[in-house]
Every structure is written in C-alpha cells, then in structure tokens.
Amino acid sequence: MSAHGDPIPMVSRKGPALTGVAEVPGDKSISHRALILGALAVGETQVTGLLEGQDVLDTAAAMGAFGAEVVRHGAGAWSVHGVGTGGFAEPQDVIDHGNSGTGVRLVMGAMATTPISATFTGDASLRSRPMGRITDPLALFGAEAHGRAGGRLPLTLVGARSPAPVRYTLPVASAQVKSAVLLAGLNAPGETIVIEPEATRDHTERMLRGFGATLFAEDSAEGRVITLQGQPELRPQSIAVPRDPSSAAFPVCAGLLAEGSDVLVPGIGLNPTRAGLYTTLREMGADLTFENEREEGGEPVADLRARFSANMKGIEVPPERAASMIDEYPVLSVVAAFAEGPTVMRGVRELRVKESDRIDAMAVGLRAAGVEVEEGEDWWIVHGRGMGSVAGGATVESRLDHRIAMAFLVMGLATDKPMRVDDGGPIATSFPIFEPLMSGLGAAITRANS
Ligand code: S3P
C-alpha cells in the first residue's frame, strides 16, 4: 500500500537516450529545518524552493498544530510566522508524520523542553522505526516518553518543565539524533553540547547560526564537539532551499546507465556532508562532471552533468564516507550492478533502520533481477555484471520506501527486460515530480496499467 492511498504499480524499460535538463525539487533535510526553525523564531520567515513532498507537508502541518502560522504563497514559496523558542502551544490532536523519520524526530526534539504534551504517530513504516535513539537523549533534558514496547510510535512525549542542558555523545552516526538534541537545547538554559564521533549532515548547525543562535563546532579527539548556547531569540530569515542531492541521484544515475544519455541536473547542493555518492561514482569511472561550481545561501552548489558510462568498475566504498551518502546506497547498488566487478559497502548498519531495511529490500530485488548480492548485518557486496548484462524482468516490493521504488525504476532503464515496482506511491514523500521529470528526459517510466 502506498503511504496515502491505493498502490501505484509502475514499470520502467530500456528506451531512447536520456537528454535534457532535470530540475529536481528542494532539499528535504533543509526544507524540514526551515519550517521548524521558522516556527521557533520570533516573526515571519520566508522560504523559497521548499520541497512540497508529503514528508515536508506533514512537518508544515505539525508546525501549525504547535501554534505557528504556516502559509503557502505559491509553488515552493512559503512563510512561517514563528512563536519563539519555548513558545509552542499544546497540539489539540495526534501529530501524524506519515513516512517521515526526520519530521517526527526533529519535531520531538523541538518540543521536548517546552511544558506541553504531544502524541506522535506515522505510517506502518514509521511506526516500525526506532525512536529510543531520540527519546533517550530527550529524557536527559527532563522529557518523558510513553510509547509502545521498543520505543516505537505512537508515542506521547511530555516536555520538560524545568529543562536541564545536556552533554551528549551520539551513539549512532545520525543527523536526526544530533538535530533533535540541538533543537531541544534551544529552550534549555546554558550550554547544550553534542559530540559526534563521525560527521553527519550539518544543515541544523548552519541554519541555527543563520537564525542568530550562538553555536560553535570544533574537532577534538572524541570527534566534532558542537556547543549551543540555550534560550536565544531566533531572528526570522529568508531561506532559499538548494535542490536536493539525494533526489538528483536518480536522474544522474539514470543518465550514467541509459545508453547514449547526456543529462544536466542544475543547482544541486553539494555540502560535503551530503555529496559522498558523487565522489564514489567518479571513483567508479562515471562520466560525471561538476559545472558552474558556486556558493548559494551558504551552501556549495554545482550543475551536475551525467553522460552514459559504459565502463564503470566496482570499488570498495570507504566506510567513513557512509554518513555523507547514507540515502544514496539503494541507487548506488543499482549502478554497481552495471559496473565490472564487486562494489563493497561496509559500515552501513543504519541502512537497516531507514524507511525500510534497505540492504534487504535492495538485495531481494537485485537478486530477482539476476544480480548476485552478499550481505551481513552492516555490510553488503553487489557483484557487478557489466553494462548490457543485467537481466531485469523482476517485480519488486517498494516496502513504503520512496528510494527503493526510484532505485529499481532507474534500474529498469538499462536491464534487458523491464523492472516493475508494486507501489510507486511513496515516491511522493520526497520527489513528487519524479514521473514527469524522468519522462521529460525521455525515460520510459510509466504507471503499470496505463
Ligand atoms: C536526515 C538524516 C538521515 C537521512 C534522512 C534525513 C536529516 O537520517 O537518512 O533521510 O535530514 O537529518 P539519520 O540521521 O538517521 O542517518
């Protein structure tokens, strides 16, 4: 079942070369944060380029439920009239975050140090994901969580009445956990300190500084130490959201795999904490260039040009790169299937607790398409068959996971026989224009029964 309706079976098949310009939507991570920090600022924040995917729309609704005034003015153009740090009102109803781990985890952090209660839920995927990684550090601030066994949603969070600041070392490399702690720290007096042994995406830190919070980050023997001064008055901002490198991955990889293709994907955010896939593809021998490199809104940005790459080689992906490409392993594993030799991916245990168990979901579908895959708890190896040698012809379950659906639809553009996914509905969570955008490049991706 799709997250918000009947399943949408989809199919992709080999077709003409892909050509043209793919304007992918705004960054999902930055869009969530713009809405949440806008809601915690005093006055009106303007956002352009906001991703209007279901995950972000659910966060927008949540901010409304906590008392902010969130208004859509036109495509991607939104304003948020914030209530100030500590100003959240108690929601009148359950907050439904749909499919979005980022949405629910960041919003729990943002309310945890305000003396109100809120009950959170989500779809079947989100209700199966671990929340203890968030509620454990929030308990140190004085918040109380009452959820299902194993810390699953639905869950009621009772915000701390007299929050204490926290010093917390991340037990998992997770920007969601880091961000939840920093957002909770906003309404605690004194300094909240987060130590991350492995660097993860730093959009929260960048944006907090932009909103006027005092935040320092420095490297130490323990890792990156991030110190936030509590109880700032956040000043409203104008935020131009860059285009999402995690969404760009799909037209870029499609361009590398479909014979004769030449695809331009302009204006992609290439923050080093997000760009690991592109480094990896270039190491594999992809014909991928960065053009017009520039800085926009404090983030590095470039136009990506991907051309058909017949001779890519499997590589060992450095485990320390995992956090900077954690959402890109599904589509990387598809590219790896068409490369020569094995692609080895280690240090990726986190893939097992995403919207689906992404190692299992990809391994099952790749094997059904004729590709050999080995796997362990925190590693997997895709044995590439070389370009033109992957059978395809499988129907794959997307398991309520947008990136699994899009990865297999990209795969079908280069397999001998078409690839089908049982439900393309979840794609709307992060990339609502995926179908028209890919069709515009010439890709044969359609609804199965159309
Ligand atoms: C995100 C962080 C990552 C990523 C998710 C978005 C964020 O999750 O997988 O899609 O915006 O902070 P983790 O922090 O749990 O790795």
GROMACS .gro file of C-alpha atoms and ligand atoms in nm:
model
  466
    1MET     CA    1   0.000   0.000   0.000
    2SER     CA    2   0.118   0.347  -0.067
    3ALA     CA    3   0.151   0.584   0.226
    4HIS     CA    4  -0.155   0.789   0.134
    5GLY     CA    5  -0.381   0.582  -0.092
    6ASP     CA    6  -0.405   0.281  -0.321
    7PRO     CA    7  -0.085   0.120  -0.450
    8ILE     CA    8   0.051   0.262  -0.776
    9PRO     CA    9   0.227  -0.017  -0.970
   10MET     CA   10   0.496   0.121  -1.201
   11VAL     CA   11   0.723  -0.014  -1.473
   12SER     CA   12   1.042   0.104  -1.643
   13ARG     CA   13   1.210  -0.026  -1.954
   14LYS     CA   14   1.502   0.041  -2.187
   15GLY     CA   15   1.428   0.321  -2.429
   16PRO     CA   16   1.592   0.612  -2.602
   17ALA     CA   17   1.892   0.801  -2.466
   18LEU     CA   18   1.803   1.044  -2.185
   19THR     CA   19   1.873   1.405  -2.269
   20GLY     CA   20   1.786   1.747  -2.134
   21VAL     CA   21   1.773   1.935  -1.807
   22ALA     CA   22   1.635   1.785  -1.486
   23GLU     CA   23   1.528   2.047  -1.231
   24VAL     CA   24   1.493   1.844  -0.915
   25PRO     CA   25   1.298   1.981  -0.614
   26GLY     CA   26   1.430   2.142  -0.298
   27ASP     CA   27   1.636   1.964  -0.037
   28LYS     CA   28   1.425   1.759   0.201
   29SER     CA   29   1.653   1.795   0.504
   30ILE     CA   30   1.682   2.171   0.463
   31SER     CA   31   1.307   2.209   0.399
   32HIS     CA   32   1.214   2.038   0.730
   33ARG     CA   33   1.462   2.255   0.919
   34ALA     CA   34   1.346   2.579   0.755
   35LEU     CA   35   0.990   2.513   0.874
   36ILE     CA   36   1.091   2.409   1.226
   37LEU     CA   37   1.335   2.694   1.288
   38GLY     CA   38   1.092   2.936   1.124
   39ALA     CA   39   0.831   2.820   1.378
   40LEU     CA   40   1.075   2.882   1.666
   41ALA     CA   41   1.180   3.230   1.551
   42VAL     CA   42   1.004   3.549   1.655
   43GLY     CA   43   0.830   3.686   1.344
   44GLU     CA   44   0.799   3.583   0.981
   45THR     CA   45   1.043   3.360   0.794
   46GLN     CA   46   1.016   3.340   0.414
   47VAL     CA   47   1.113   3.021   0.233
   48THR     CA   48   1.155   2.968  -0.142
   49GLY     CA   49   1.227   2.637  -0.315
   50LEU     CA   50   1.064   2.442  -0.031
   51LEU     CA   51   1.019   2.075  -0.117
   52GLU     CA   52   0.644   2.012  -0.141
   53GLY     CA   53   0.677   1.639  -0.079
   54GLN     CA   54   0.445   1.471   0.168
   55ASP     CA   55   0.717   1.440   0.435
   56VAL     CA   56   0.767   1.816   0.442
   57LEU     CA   57   0.394   1.892   0.416
   58ASP     CA   58   0.347   1.679   0.727
   59THR     CA   59   0.609   1.887   0.910
   60ALA     CA   60   0.435   2.206   0.794
   61ALA     CA   61   0.107   2.075   0.939
   62ALA     CA   62   0.284   1.983   1.263
   63MET     CA   63   0.423   2.336   1.298
   64GLY     CA   64   0.068   2.467   1.254
   65ALA     CA   65  -0.052   2.230   1.526
   66PHE     CA   66   0.212   2.369   1.766
   67GLY     CA   67   0.086   2.724   1.704
   68ALA     CA   68   0.299   2.864   1.417
   69GLU     CA   69   0.122   3.021   1.121
   70VAL     CA   70   0.240   2.840   0.809
   71VAL     CA   71   0.117   2.976   0.474
   72ARG     CA   72   0.178   2.862   0.116
   73HIS     CA   73   0.200   3.157  -0.124
   74GLY     CA   74   0.285   2.971  -0.446
   75ALA     CA   75   0.498   2.685  -0.577
   76GLY     CA   76   0.772   2.634  -0.316
   77ALA     CA   77   0.708   2.980  -0.164
   78TRP     CA   78   0.601   2.962   0.200
   79SER     CA   79   0.605   3.180   0.508
   80VAL     CA   80   0.619   3.074   0.870
   81HIS     CA   81   0.517   3.309   1.148
   82GLY     CA   82   0.706   3.172   1.446
   83VAL     CA   83   0.616   3.165   1.814
   84GLY     CA   84   0.969   3.198   1.959
   85THR     CA   85   1.180   2.940   2.145
   86GLY     CA   86   0.969   2.784   2.419
   87GLY     CA   87   0.652   2.925   2.260
   88PHE     CA   88   0.498   2.605   2.122
   89ALA     CA   89   0.132   2.551   2.221
   90GLU     CA   90  -0.002   2.206   2.307
   91PRO     CA   91  -0.148   2.039   1.993
   92GLN     CA   92  -0.520   1.959   2.004
   93ASP     CA   93  -0.481   1.627   1.823
   94VAL     CA   94  -0.235   1.349   1.740
   95ILE     CA   95   0.052   1.464   1.514
   96ASP     CA   96   0.081   1.234   1.212
   97HIS     CA   97   0.425   1.244   1.048
   98GLY     CA   98   0.332   0.995   0.775
   99ASN     CA   99   0.651   0.834   0.641
  100SER     CA  100   0.899   1.086   0.778
  101GLY     CA  101   1.163   0.987   1.033
  102THR     CA  102   1.328   1.327   1.000
  103GLY     CA  103   1.000   1.510   1.058
  104VAL     CA  104   0.896   1.324   1.372
  105ARG     CA  105   1.243   1.309   1.527
  106LEU     CA  106   1.325   1.676   1.477
  107VAL     CA  107   0.982   1.790   1.595
  108MET     CA  108   1.007   1.574   1.908
  109GLY     CA  109   1.337   1.747   1.981
  110ALA     CA  110   1.190   2.090   1.917
  111MET     CA  111   0.907   2.039   2.171
  112ALA     CA  112   1.090   1.834   2.435
  113THR     CA  113   1.193   2.128   2.651
  114THR     CA  114   0.854   2.303   2.647
  115PRO     CA  115   0.600   2.206   2.922
  116ILE     CA  116   0.339   2.059   2.686
  117SER     CA  117   0.249   1.706   2.573
  118ALA     CA  118   0.208   1.576   2.221
  119THR     CA  119   0.128   1.236   2.075
  120PHE     CA  120   0.304   1.136   1.754
  121THR     CA  121   0.228   0.866   1.500
  122GLY     CA  122   0.305   0.777   1.140
  123ASP     CA  123   0.251   0.517   0.869
  124ALA     CA  124   0.338   0.148   0.906
  125SER     CA  125   0.699   0.216   0.805
  126LEU     CA  126   0.748   0.496   1.057
  127ARG     CA  127   0.570   0.301   1.332
  128SER     CA  128   0.829   0.024   1.290
  129ARG     CA  129   1.133   0.252   1.324
  130PRO     CA  130   1.336   0.300   1.645
  131MET     CA  131   1.257   0.615   1.847
  132GLY     CA  132   1.460   0.528   2.159
  133ARG     CA  133   1.759   0.691   1.991
  134ILE     CA  134   1.565   1.021   2.024
  135THR     CA  135   1.372   0.972   2.347
  136ASP     CA  136   1.685   0.859   2.540
  137PRO     CA  137   1.872   1.189   2.496
  138LEU     CA  138   1.548   1.388   2.536
  139ALA     CA  139   1.498   1.219   2.876
  140LEU     CA  140   1.829   1.375   2.987
  141PHE     CA  141   1.667   1.717   2.938
  142GLY     CA  142   1.377   1.601   3.159
  143ALA     CA  143   1.126   1.499   2.889
  144GLU     CA  144   0.924   1.179   2.933
  145ALA     CA  145   0.822   0.943   2.653
  146HIS     CA  146   0.536   0.695   2.677
  147GLY     CA  147   0.535   0.474   2.370
  148ARG     CA  148   0.497   0.117   2.255
  149ALA     CA  149   0.744  -0.153   2.351
  150GLY     CA  150   1.080  -0.096   2.187
  151GLY     CA  151   1.019   0.278   2.182
  152ARG     CA  152   0.801   0.267   1.872
  153LEU     CA  153   0.528   0.513   1.765
  154PRO     CA  154   0.259   0.602   1.854
  155LEU     CA  155   0.432   0.780   2.137
  156THR     CA  156   0.339   1.061   2.376
  157LEU     CA  157   0.614   1.300   2.470
  158VAL     CA  158   0.576   1.510   2.785
  159GLY     CA  159   0.805   1.809   2.759
  160ALA     CA  160   1.037   1.902   3.046
  161ARG     CA  161   0.904   2.163   3.292
  162SER     CA  162   1.249   2.273   3.407
  163PRO     CA  163   1.483   2.158   3.132
  164ALA     CA  164   1.849   2.100   3.212
  165PRO     CA  165   2.113   2.141   2.940
  166VAL     CA  166   2.274   1.822   2.816
  167ARG     CA  167   2.614   1.694   2.706
  168TYR     CA  168   2.555   1.401   2.472
  169THR     CA  169   2.781   1.181   2.261
  170LEU     CA  170   2.595   1.032   1.964
  171PRO     CA  171   2.587   0.652   1.988
  172VAL     CA  172   2.494   0.628   1.617
  173ALA     CA  173   2.603   0.849   1.326
  174SER     CA  174   2.269   1.025   1.285
  175ALA     CA  175   2.198   1.385   1.192
  176GLN     CA  176   1.841   1.329   1.310
  177VAL     CA  177   1.958   1.248   1.663
  178LYS     CA  178   2.210   1.535   1.663
  179SER     CA  179   1.943   1.776   1.540
  180ALA     CA  180   1.682   1.660   1.793
  181VAL     CA  181   1.927   1.725   2.078
  182LEU     CA  182   2.026   2.068   1.943
  183LEU     CA  183   1.662   2.170   1.891
  184ALA     CA  184   1.579   2.059   2.247
  185GLY     CA  185   1.883   2.254   2.369
  186LEU     CA  186   1.732   2.572   2.228
  187ASN     CA  187   1.492   2.601   2.522
  188ALA     CA  188   1.727   2.475   2.794
  189PRO     CA  189   1.931   2.731   2.990
  190GLY     CA  190   2.310   2.717   2.950
  191GLU     CA  191   2.513   2.516   2.701
  192THR     CA  192   2.394   2.202   2.529
  193ILE     CA  193   2.683   2.004   2.384
  194VAL     CA  194   2.662   1.729   2.122
  195ILE     CA  195   2.967   1.523   2.031
  196GLU     CA  196   2.957   1.336   1.704
  197PRO     CA  197   3.234   1.081   1.655
  198GLU     CA  198   3.153   1.070   1.279
  199ALA     CA  199   3.049   1.384   1.091
  200THR     CA  200   2.688   1.385   0.968
  201ARG     CA  201   2.496   1.642   0.765
  202ASP     CA  202   2.534   1.983   0.928
  203HIS     CA  203   2.229   2.172   0.800
  204THR     CA  204   2.089   2.224   1.151
  205GLU     CA  205   2.410   2.385   1.271
  206ARG     CA  206   2.436   2.610   0.963
  207MET     CA  207   2.074   2.716   0.987
  208LEU     CA  208   2.080   2.775   1.364
  209ARG     CA  209   2.369   3.015   1.310
  210GLY     CA  210   2.174   3.182   1.029
  211PHE     CA  211   1.881   3.236   1.268
  212GLY     CA  212   2.119   3.404   1.514
  213ALA     CA  213   2.187   3.128   1.767
  214THR     CA  214   2.533   3.110   1.921
  215LEU     CA  215   2.678   2.776   1.813
  216PHE     CA  216   3.041   2.663   1.793
  217ALA     CA  217   3.176   2.345   1.637
  218GLU     CA  218   3.531   2.220   1.679
  219ASP     CA  219   3.714   1.897   1.611
  220SER     CA  220   3.863   1.709   1.905
  221ALA     CA  221   4.000   1.361   1.978
  222GLU     CA  222   3.641   1.249   2.060
  223GLY     CA  223   3.502   1.384   1.731
  224ARG     CA  224   3.317   1.701   1.643
  225VAL     CA  225   3.207   1.894   1.951
  226ILE     CA  226   2.906   2.119   1.889
  227THR     CA  227   2.815   2.370   2.158
  228LEU     CA  228   2.486   2.559   2.153
  229GLN     CA  229   2.400   2.846   2.385
  230GLY     CA  230   2.043   2.791   2.508
  231GLN     CA  231   1.745   3.026   2.501
  232PRO     CA  232   1.844   3.254   2.213
  233GLU     CA  233   1.592   3.476   2.043
  234LEU     CA  234   1.587   3.336   1.690
  235ARG     CA  235   1.555   3.603   1.420
  236PRO     CA  236   1.337   3.523   1.117
  237GLN     CA  237   1.520   3.456   0.792
  238SER     CA  238   1.476   3.443   0.416
  239ILE     CA  239   1.578   3.095   0.311
  240ALA     CA  240   1.636   2.978  -0.049
  241VAL     CA  241   1.640   2.599  -0.032
  242PRO     CA  242   1.900   2.444  -0.268
  243ARG     CA  243   1.799   2.147  -0.487
  244ASP     CA  244   1.832   1.807  -0.322
  245PRO     CA  245   2.146   1.600  -0.395
  246SER     CA  246   1.962   1.288  -0.276
  247SER     CA  247   1.688   1.341  -0.537
  248ALA     CA  248   1.941   1.444  -0.805
  249ALA     CA  249   2.098   1.100  -0.758
  250PHE     CA  250   1.814   0.938  -0.958
  251PRO     CA  251   1.834   1.136  -1.286
  252VAL     CA  252   2.215   1.142  -1.255
  253CYS     CA  253   2.239   0.763  -1.221
  254ALA     CA  254   1.978   0.717  -1.494
  255GLY     CA  255   2.199   0.931  -1.722
  256LEU     CA  256   2.502   0.712  -1.644
  257LEU     CA  257   2.312   0.388  -1.717
  258ALA     CA  258   2.088   0.460  -2.019
  259GLU     CA  259   2.282   0.423  -2.344
  260GLY     CA  260   2.376   0.747  -2.521
  261SER     CA  261   2.245   0.975  -2.242
  262ASP     CA  262   2.360   1.327  -2.156
  263VAL     CA  263   2.168   1.481  -1.865
  264LEU     CA  264   2.219   1.815  -1.689
  265VAL     CA  265   2.095   1.846  -1.329
  266PRO     CA  266   2.145   2.211  -1.231
  267GLY     CA  267   2.179   2.385  -0.895
  268ILE     CA  268   2.249   2.085  -0.673
  269GLY     CA  269   2.358   2.140  -0.313
  270LEU     CA  270   2.699   1.973  -0.269
  271ASN     CA  271   2.756   2.024   0.102
  272PRO     CA  272   3.047   1.784   0.175
  273THR     CA  273   2.833   1.610   0.441
  274ARG     CA  274   2.591   1.509   0.161
  275ALA     CA  275   2.800   1.460  -0.154
  276GLY     CA  276   2.959   1.116  -0.096
  277LEU     CA  277   2.768   0.948  -0.381
  278TYR     CA  278   2.916   1.180  -0.640
  279THR     CA  279   3.274   1.115  -0.522
  280THR     CA  280   3.201   0.741  -0.530
  281LEU     CA  281   3.054   0.749  -0.883
  282ARG     CA  282   3.358   0.936  -1.011
  283GLU     CA  283   3.588   0.678  -0.847
  284MET     CA  284   3.392   0.408  -1.032
  285GLY     CA  285   3.472   0.580  -1.361
  286ALA     CA  286   3.140   0.759  -1.418
  287ASP     CA  287   3.140   1.039  -1.674
  288LEU     CA  288   3.009   1.288  -1.421
  289THR     CA  289   3.124   1.648  -1.414
  290PHE     CA  290   3.052   1.944  -1.185
  291GLU     CA  291   2.993   2.260  -1.385
  292ASN     CA  292   2.947   2.620  -1.274
  293GLU     CA  293   3.055   2.549  -0.914
  294ARG     CA  294   2.940   2.831  -0.686
  295GLU     CA  295   2.804   2.914  -0.339
  296GLU     CA  296   2.434   2.986  -0.277
  297GLY     CA  297   2.282   3.066   0.062
  298GLY     CA  298   2.595   2.943   0.242
  299GLU     CA  299   2.593   2.602   0.068
  300PRO     CA  300   2.825   2.488  -0.215
  301VAL     CA  301   2.624   2.428  -0.534
  302ALA     CA  302   2.704   2.298  -0.886
  303ASP     CA  303   2.535   2.182  -1.205
  304LEU     CA  304   2.585   1.808  -1.246
  305ARG     CA  305   2.633   1.664  -1.594
  306ALA     CA  306   2.598   1.287  -1.630
  307ARG     CA  307   2.675   1.104  -1.953
  308PHE     CA  308   2.631   0.737  -2.037
  309SER     CA  309   2.923   0.550  -1.877
  310ALA     CA  310   2.975   0.207  -2.031
  311ASN     CA  311   3.291   0.110  -1.842
  312MET     CA  312   3.235   0.170  -1.473
  313LYS     CA  313   3.426  -0.051  -1.223
  314GLY     CA  314   3.318  -0.179  -0.883
  315ILE     CA  315   3.504  -0.025  -0.589
  316GLU     CA  316   3.531  -0.054  -0.212
  317VAL     CA  317   3.334   0.244  -0.072
  318PRO     CA  318   3.526   0.384   0.229
  319PRO     CA  319   3.310   0.321   0.541
  320GLU     CA  320   3.391   0.669   0.673
  321ARG     CA  321   3.206   0.808   0.372
  322ALA     CA  322   2.881   0.631   0.465
  323ALA     CA  323   2.714   0.919   0.652
  324SER     CA  324   2.764   1.155   0.358
  325MET     CA  325   2.574   0.924   0.121
  326ILE     CA  326   2.353   0.723   0.355
  327ASP     CA  327   2.036   0.775   0.147
  328GLU     CA  328   2.215   0.701  -0.181
  329TYR     CA  329   2.314   0.336  -0.125
  330PRO     CA  330   2.000   0.198  -0.293
  331VAL     CA  331   2.069   0.376  -0.622
  332LEU     CA  332   2.445   0.318  -0.588
  333SER     CA  333   2.376  -0.056  -0.564
  334VAL     CA  334   2.186  -0.030  -0.893
  335VAL     CA  335   2.482   0.143  -1.063
  336ALA     CA  336   2.710  -0.122  -0.908
  337ALA     CA  337   2.507  -0.396  -1.079
  338PHE     CA  338   2.610  -0.250  -1.418
  339ALA     CA  339   2.977  -0.195  -1.323
  340GLU     CA  340   3.250  -0.456  -1.372
  341GLY     CA  341   3.333  -0.648  -1.053
  342PRO     CA  342   3.227  -0.618  -0.692
  343THR     CA  343   3.124  -0.300  -0.513
  344VAL     CA  344   3.184  -0.343  -0.140
  345MET     CA  345   2.984  -0.130   0.106
  346ARG     CA  346   3.079  -0.155   0.473
  347GLY     CA  347   2.984   0.035   0.789
  348VAL     CA  348   2.623   0.070   0.675
  349ARG     CA  349   2.422  -0.084   0.961
  350GLU     CA  350   2.199   0.227   0.961
  351LEU     CA  351   2.055   0.119   0.624
  352ARG     CA  352   1.863  -0.148   0.810
  353VAL     CA  353   1.652   0.109   1.001
  354LYS     CA  354   1.557   0.352   0.725
  355GLU     CA  355   1.207   0.372   0.571
  356SER     CA  356   1.269   0.000   0.507
  357ASP     CA  357   1.561  -0.237   0.571
  358ARG     CA  358   1.734  -0.103   0.263
  359ILE     CA  359   2.002  -0.374   0.242
  360ASP     CA  360   1.737  -0.646   0.244
  361ALA     CA  361   1.497  -0.462   0.010
  362MET     CA  362   1.770  -0.399  -0.248
  363ALA     CA  363   1.930  -0.743  -0.215
  364VAL     CA  364   1.597  -0.918  -0.275
  365GLY     CA  365   1.517  -0.707  -0.583
  366LEU     CA  366   1.869  -0.718  -0.730
  367ARG     CA  367   1.881  -1.096  -0.696
  368ALA     CA  368   1.540  -1.126  -0.862
  369ALA     CA  369   1.686  -0.922  -1.150
  370GLY     CA  370   1.981  -1.161  -1.187
  371VAL     CA  371   2.247  -0.984  -0.978
  372GLU     CA  372   2.449  -1.164  -0.709
  373VAL     CA  373   2.449  -0.989  -0.370
  374GLU     CA  374   2.620  -1.091  -0.045
  375GLU     CA  375   2.522  -0.928   0.283
  376GLY     CA  376   2.592  -0.912   0.656
  377GLU     CA  377   2.448  -0.703   0.938
  378ASP     CA  378   2.647  -0.391   0.847
  379TRP     CA  379   2.787  -0.465   0.501
  380TRP     CA  380   2.691  -0.582   0.155
  381ILE     CA  381   2.861  -0.658  -0.174
  382VAL     CA  382   2.698  -0.621  -0.516
  383HIS     CA  383   2.868  -0.829  -0.785
  384GLY     CA  384   2.852  -0.614  -1.095
  385ARG     CA  385   2.774  -0.787  -1.424
  386GLY     CA  386   2.885  -0.508  -1.657
  387MET     CA  387   2.682  -0.283  -1.884
  388GLY     CA  388   2.432  -0.468  -2.103
  389SER     CA  389   2.448  -0.787  -1.894
  390VAL     CA  390   2.176  -0.742  -1.632
  391ALA     CA  391   1.858  -0.941  -1.697
  392GLY     CA  392   1.594  -0.746  -1.503
  393GLY     CA  393   1.240  -0.871  -1.555
  394ALA     CA  394   1.150  -0.866  -1.184
  395THR     CA  395   0.866  -0.716  -0.982
  396VAL     CA  396   0.998  -0.562  -0.661
  397GLU     CA  397   0.823  -0.453  -0.341
  398SER     CA  398   0.891  -0.091  -0.259
  399ARG     CA  399   0.807  -0.153   0.112
  400LEU     CA  400   0.673   0.202   0.171
  401ASP     CA  401   1.019   0.331   0.078
  402HIS     CA  402   1.047   0.603  -0.188
  403ARG     CA  403   1.415   0.541  -0.254
  404ILE     CA  404   1.367   0.167  -0.312
  405ALA     CA  405   1.094   0.242  -0.568
  406MET     CA  406   1.300   0.505  -0.753
  407ALA     CA  407   1.619   0.293  -0.749
  408PHE     CA  408   1.450  -0.001  -0.922
  409LEU     CA  409   1.275   0.226  -1.172
  410VAL     CA  410   1.616   0.370  -1.266
  411MET     CA  411   1.749   0.014  -1.295
  412GLY     CA  412   1.484  -0.085  -1.550
  413LEU     CA  413   1.614   0.182  -1.790
  414ALA     CA  414   1.919  -0.039  -1.854
  415THR     CA  415   1.811  -0.401  -1.790
  416ASP     CA  416   1.729  -0.643  -2.073
  417LYS     CA  417   1.370  -0.686  -1.951
  418PRO     CA  418   1.153  -0.422  -1.776
  419MET     CA  419   1.158  -0.373  -1.399
  420ARG     CA  420   0.835  -0.329  -1.207
  421VAL     CA  421   0.766  -0.194  -0.859
  422ASP     CA  422   0.447  -0.286  -0.677
  423ASP     CA  423   0.389   0.067  -0.549
  424GLY     CA  424   0.537   0.395  -0.664
  425GLY     CA  425   0.311   0.589  -0.423
  426PRO     CA  426   0.586   0.651  -0.163
  427ILE     CA  427   0.788   0.849  -0.421
  428ALA     CA  428   0.560   1.145  -0.342
  429THR     CA  429   0.716   1.170   0.006
  430SER     CA  430   1.040   1.318  -0.133
  431PHE     CA  431   1.019   1.361  -0.512
  432PRO     CA  432   0.661   1.437  -0.617
  433ILE     CA  433   0.763   1.531  -0.974
  434PHE     CA  434   0.975   1.220  -1.034
  435GLU     CA  435   0.749   1.078  -1.307
  436PRO     CA  436   0.714   1.392  -1.523
  437LEU     CA  437   1.078   1.485  -1.468
  438MET     CA  438   1.205   1.144  -1.580
  439SER     CA  439   0.958   1.131  -1.873
  440GLY     CA  440   1.078   1.478  -1.976
  441LEU     CA  441   1.430   1.335  -2.015
  442GLY     CA  442   1.283   1.058  -2.233
  443ALA     CA  443   1.277   0.780  -1.972
  444ALA     CA  444   1.024   0.501  -2.026
  445ILE     CA  445   0.887   0.505  -1.670
  446THR     CA  446   0.509   0.467  -1.654
  447ARG     CA  447   0.226   0.353  -1.433
  448ALA     CA  448   0.200  -0.021  -1.498
  449ASN     CA  449  -0.162  -0.021  -1.604
  450SER     CA  450  -0.157   0.300  -1.809
  451S3P     C1  451   1.832   1.313   0.764
  451S3P     C2  452   1.926   1.232   0.819
  451S3P     C3  453   1.949   1.093   0.777
  451S3P     C4  454   1.882   1.061   0.644
  451S3P     C5  455   1.745   1.117   0.634
  451S3P     C6  456   1.747   1.268   0.651
  451S3P     C7  457   1.816   1.450   0.814
  451S3P     O1  458   1.898   1.009   0.876
  451S3P     O2  459   1.879   0.922   0.621
  451S3P     O3  460   1.687   1.087   0.508
  451S3P     O4  461   1.753   1.534   0.747
  451S3P     O5  462   1.869   1.478   0.923
  451S3P     P1  463   1.988   0.971   1.005
  451S3P     O6  464   2.024   1.097   1.069
  451S3P     O7  465   1.903   0.889   1.097
  451S3P     O8  466   2.104   0.896   0.948
   0.00000   0.00000   0.00000
